[in-house]
Amino acid sequence: MCNTQVLDLGGNQFGDPGVTALAQACAGGALAQCQRLVLAENKIGDPGLASLADACARGALAQLEDLYLGGNTISDKTKGIMETAMANRTGSVHF
């Protein structure tokens, strides 16, 4: 098991396919100890963030305290979905 606590993937421009693949990996237990995840400036849109929100709502990234998503094109509705998925955690989602 990977014990990564901070993962900065900012600026990689992997878009929705990349964040969807990341969400699937996290749903399978990857990054279980991650506390800070930086996904800023990655061309992530609503479909990609929705997949990450779904994974988090189902218990993935349970230790996540801070999620950084600045510089992506995400609607207010999907931002709300992500915030709801993270609501029971001590940290924040930063858009």
PDB file of C-alpha atoms in Angstrom:
ATOM      1  CA  MET A   1       0.000   0.000   0.000  1.00  0.00           C
ATOM      2  CA  CYS A   2       1.225   3.477  -0.866  1.00  0.00           C
ATOM      3  CA  ASN A   3       1.635   5.877   2.067  1.00  0.00           C
ATOM      4  CA  THR A   4       1.705   9.072   0.012  1.00  0.00           C
ATOM      5  CA  GLN A   5       0.368  11.950   2.102  1.00  0.00           C
ATOM      6  CA  VAL A   6       0.849  14.783  -0.405  1.00  0.00           C
ATOM      7  CA  LEU A   7       0.454  14.415  -4.148  1.00  0.00           C
ATOM      8  CA  ASP A   8       0.907  17.405  -6.435  1.00  0.00           C
ATOM      9  CA  LEU A   9      -0.277  16.683  -9.970  1.00  0.00           C
ATOM     10  CA  GLY A  10      -0.899  20.341 -10.768  1.00  0.00           C
ATOM     11  CA  GLY A  11      -0.239  21.580 -14.278  1.00  0.00           C
ATOM     12  CA  ASN A  12      -0.202  18.194 -15.973  1.00  0.00           C
ATOM     13  CA  GLN A  13      -3.176  18.988 -18.244  1.00  0.00           C
ATOM     14  CA  PHE A  14      -4.519  15.405 -18.106  1.00  0.00           C
ATOM     15  CA  GLY A  15      -8.156  16.535 -18.226  1.00  0.00           C
ATOM     16  CA  ASP A  16     -11.249  14.512 -17.498  1.00  0.00           C
ATOM     17  CA  PRO A  17      -9.791  11.176 -18.662  1.00  0.00           C
ATOM     18  CA  GLY A  18      -6.861  11.554 -16.280  1.00  0.00           C
ATOM     19  CA  VAL A  19      -8.881  12.537 -13.230  1.00  0.00           C
ATOM     20  CA  THR A  20     -11.417   9.796 -13.988  1.00  0.00           C
ATOM     21  CA  ALA A  21      -8.594   7.232 -14.046  1.00  0.00           C
ATOM     22  CA  LEU A  22      -7.279   8.688 -10.790  1.00  0.00           C
ATOM     23  CA  ALA A  23     -10.757   8.471  -9.235  1.00  0.00           C
ATOM     24  CA  GLN A  24     -11.044   4.820 -10.267  1.00  0.00           C
ATOM     25  CA  ALA A  25      -7.655   4.039  -8.743  1.00  0.00           C
ATOM     26  CA  CYS A  26      -8.626   5.827  -5.525  1.00  0.00           C
ATOM     27  CA  ALA A  27     -11.919   3.948  -5.391  1.00  0.00           C
ATOM     28  CA  GLY A  28      -9.804   0.797  -5.455  1.00  0.00           C
ATOM     29  CA  GLY A  29      -7.789   1.953  -2.454  1.00  0.00           C
ATOM     30  CA  ALA A  30      -4.972   3.964  -4.010  1.00  0.00           C
ATOM     31  CA  LEU A  31      -3.843   7.044  -2.086  1.00  0.00           C
ATOM     32  CA  ALA A  32      -5.747   5.936   1.023  1.00  0.00           C
ATOM     33  CA  GLN A  33      -3.360   7.965   3.225  1.00  0.00           C
ATOM     34  CA  CYS A  34      -3.310  11.071   1.024  1.00  0.00           C
ATOM     35  CA  GLN A  35      -4.037  14.251   2.992  1.00  0.00           C
ATOM     36  CA  ARG A  36      -3.370  16.882   0.312  1.00  0.00           C
ATOM     37  CA  LEU A  37      -4.111  16.439  -3.376  1.00  0.00           C
ATOM     38  CA  VAL A  38      -3.288  19.140  -5.908  1.00  0.00           C
ATOM     39  CA  LEU A  39      -5.126  18.876  -9.230  1.00  0.00           C
ATOM     40  CA  ALA A  40      -4.931  22.548 -10.222  1.00  0.00           C
ATOM     41  CA  GLU A  41      -4.461  23.567 -13.869  1.00  0.00           C
ATOM     42  CA  ASN A  42      -5.338  20.185 -15.355  1.00  0.00           C
ATOM     43  CA  LYS A  43      -8.184  21.027 -17.770  1.00  0.00           C
ATOM     44  CA  ILE A  44     -10.619  19.173 -15.505  1.00  0.00           C
ATOM     45  CA  GLY A  45     -14.288  19.749 -16.262  1.00  0.00           C
ATOM     46  CA  ASP A  46     -17.563  18.616 -14.771  1.00  0.00           C
ATOM     47  CA  PRO A  47     -17.408  14.948 -15.904  1.00  0.00           C
ATOM     48  CA  GLY A  48     -13.968  14.413 -14.408  1.00  0.00           C
ATOM     49  CA  LEU A  49     -14.707  16.148 -11.132  1.00  0.00           C
ATOM     50  CA  ALA A  50     -18.018  14.291 -10.844  1.00  0.00           C
ATOM     51  CA  SER A  51     -16.135  10.983 -11.027  1.00  0.00           C
ATOM     52  CA  LEU A  52     -13.775  12.121  -8.264  1.00  0.00           C
ATOM     53  CA  ALA A  53     -16.705  13.329  -6.147  1.00  0.00           C
ATOM     54  CA  ASP A  54     -18.437   9.980  -6.588  1.00  0.00           C
ATOM     55  CA  ALA A  55     -15.323   8.105  -5.479  1.00  0.00           C
ATOM     56  CA  CYS A  56     -14.946  10.356  -2.417  1.00  0.00           C
ATOM     57  CA  ALA A  57     -18.614  10.002  -1.525  1.00  0.00           C
ATOM     58  CA  ARG A  58     -18.111   6.224  -1.539  1.00  0.00           C
ATOM     59  CA  GLY A  59     -15.181   6.456   0.870  1.00  0.00           C
ATOM     60  CA  ALA A  60     -12.140   6.920  -1.377  1.00  0.00           C
ATOM     61  CA  LEU A  61      -9.431   9.301  -0.182  1.00  0.00           C
ATOM     62  CA  ALA A  62     -10.813   9.045   3.355  1.00  0.00           C
ATOM     63  CA  GLN A  63      -7.833  10.906   4.869  1.00  0.00           C
ATOM     64  CA  LEU A  64      -8.009  13.785   2.383  1.00  0.00           C
ATOM     65  CA  GLU A  65      -7.972  17.156   4.107  1.00  0.00           C
ATOM     66  CA  ASP A  66      -7.220  19.559   1.268  1.00  0.00           C
ATOM     67  CA  LEU A  67      -8.090  19.307  -2.404  1.00  0.00           C
ATOM     68  CA  TYR A  68      -6.803  21.991  -4.771  1.00  0.00           C
ATOM     69  CA  LEU A  69      -8.682  22.434  -8.046  1.00  0.00           C
ATOM     70  CA  GLY A  70      -7.916  26.014  -9.139  1.00  0.00           C
ATOM     71  CA  GLY A  71      -7.555  26.770 -12.820  1.00  0.00           C
ATOM     72  CA  ASN A  72      -9.969  24.099 -14.039  1.00  0.00           C
ATOM     73  CA  THR A  73     -13.315  24.687 -15.773  1.00  0.00           C
ATOM     74  CA  ILE A  74     -15.877  23.438 -13.278  1.00  0.00           C
ATOM     75  CA  SER A  75     -19.485  24.574 -12.906  1.00  0.00           C
ATOM     76  CA  ASP A  76     -20.915  25.767  -9.605  1.00  0.00           C
ATOM     77  CA  LYS A  77     -23.210  22.730  -9.559  1.00  0.00           C
ATOM     78  CA  THR A  78     -20.312  20.277  -9.787  1.00  0.00           C
ATOM     79  CA  LYS A  79     -18.314  22.303  -7.252  1.00  0.00           C
ATOM     80  CA  GLY A  80     -21.246  21.811  -4.884  1.00  0.00           C
ATOM     81  CA  ILE A  81     -21.267  18.073  -5.541  1.00  0.00           C
ATOM     82  CA  MET A  82     -17.558  17.892  -4.675  1.00  0.00           C
ATOM     83  CA  GLU A  83     -18.031  19.975  -1.536  1.00  0.00           C
ATOM     84  CA  THR A  84     -20.861  17.667  -0.437  1.00  0.00           C
ATOM     85  CA  ALA A  85     -18.668  14.611  -1.023  1.00  0.00           C
ATOM     86  CA  MET A  86     -15.997  16.189   1.204  1.00  0.00           C
ATOM     87  CA  ALA A  87     -18.403  17.528   3.844  1.00  0.00           C
ATOM     88  CA  ASN A  88     -17.557  14.964   6.519  1.00  0.00           C
ATOM     89  CA  ARG A  89     -13.822  15.716   6.357  1.00  0.00           C
ATOM     90  CA  THR A  90     -11.873  18.276   8.329  1.00  0.00           C
ATOM     91  CA  GLY A  91     -10.298  20.003   5.340  1.00  0.00           C
ATOM     92  CA  SER A  92     -11.409  22.049   2.377  1.00  0.00           C
ATOM     93  CA  VAL A  93     -11.853  22.055  -1.347  1.00  0.00           C
ATOM     94  CA  HIS A  94     -10.031  24.990  -2.923  1.00  0.00           C
ATOM     95  CA  PHE A  95     -11.322  26.086  -6.329  1.00  0.00           C
TER      96      PHE A  95
END
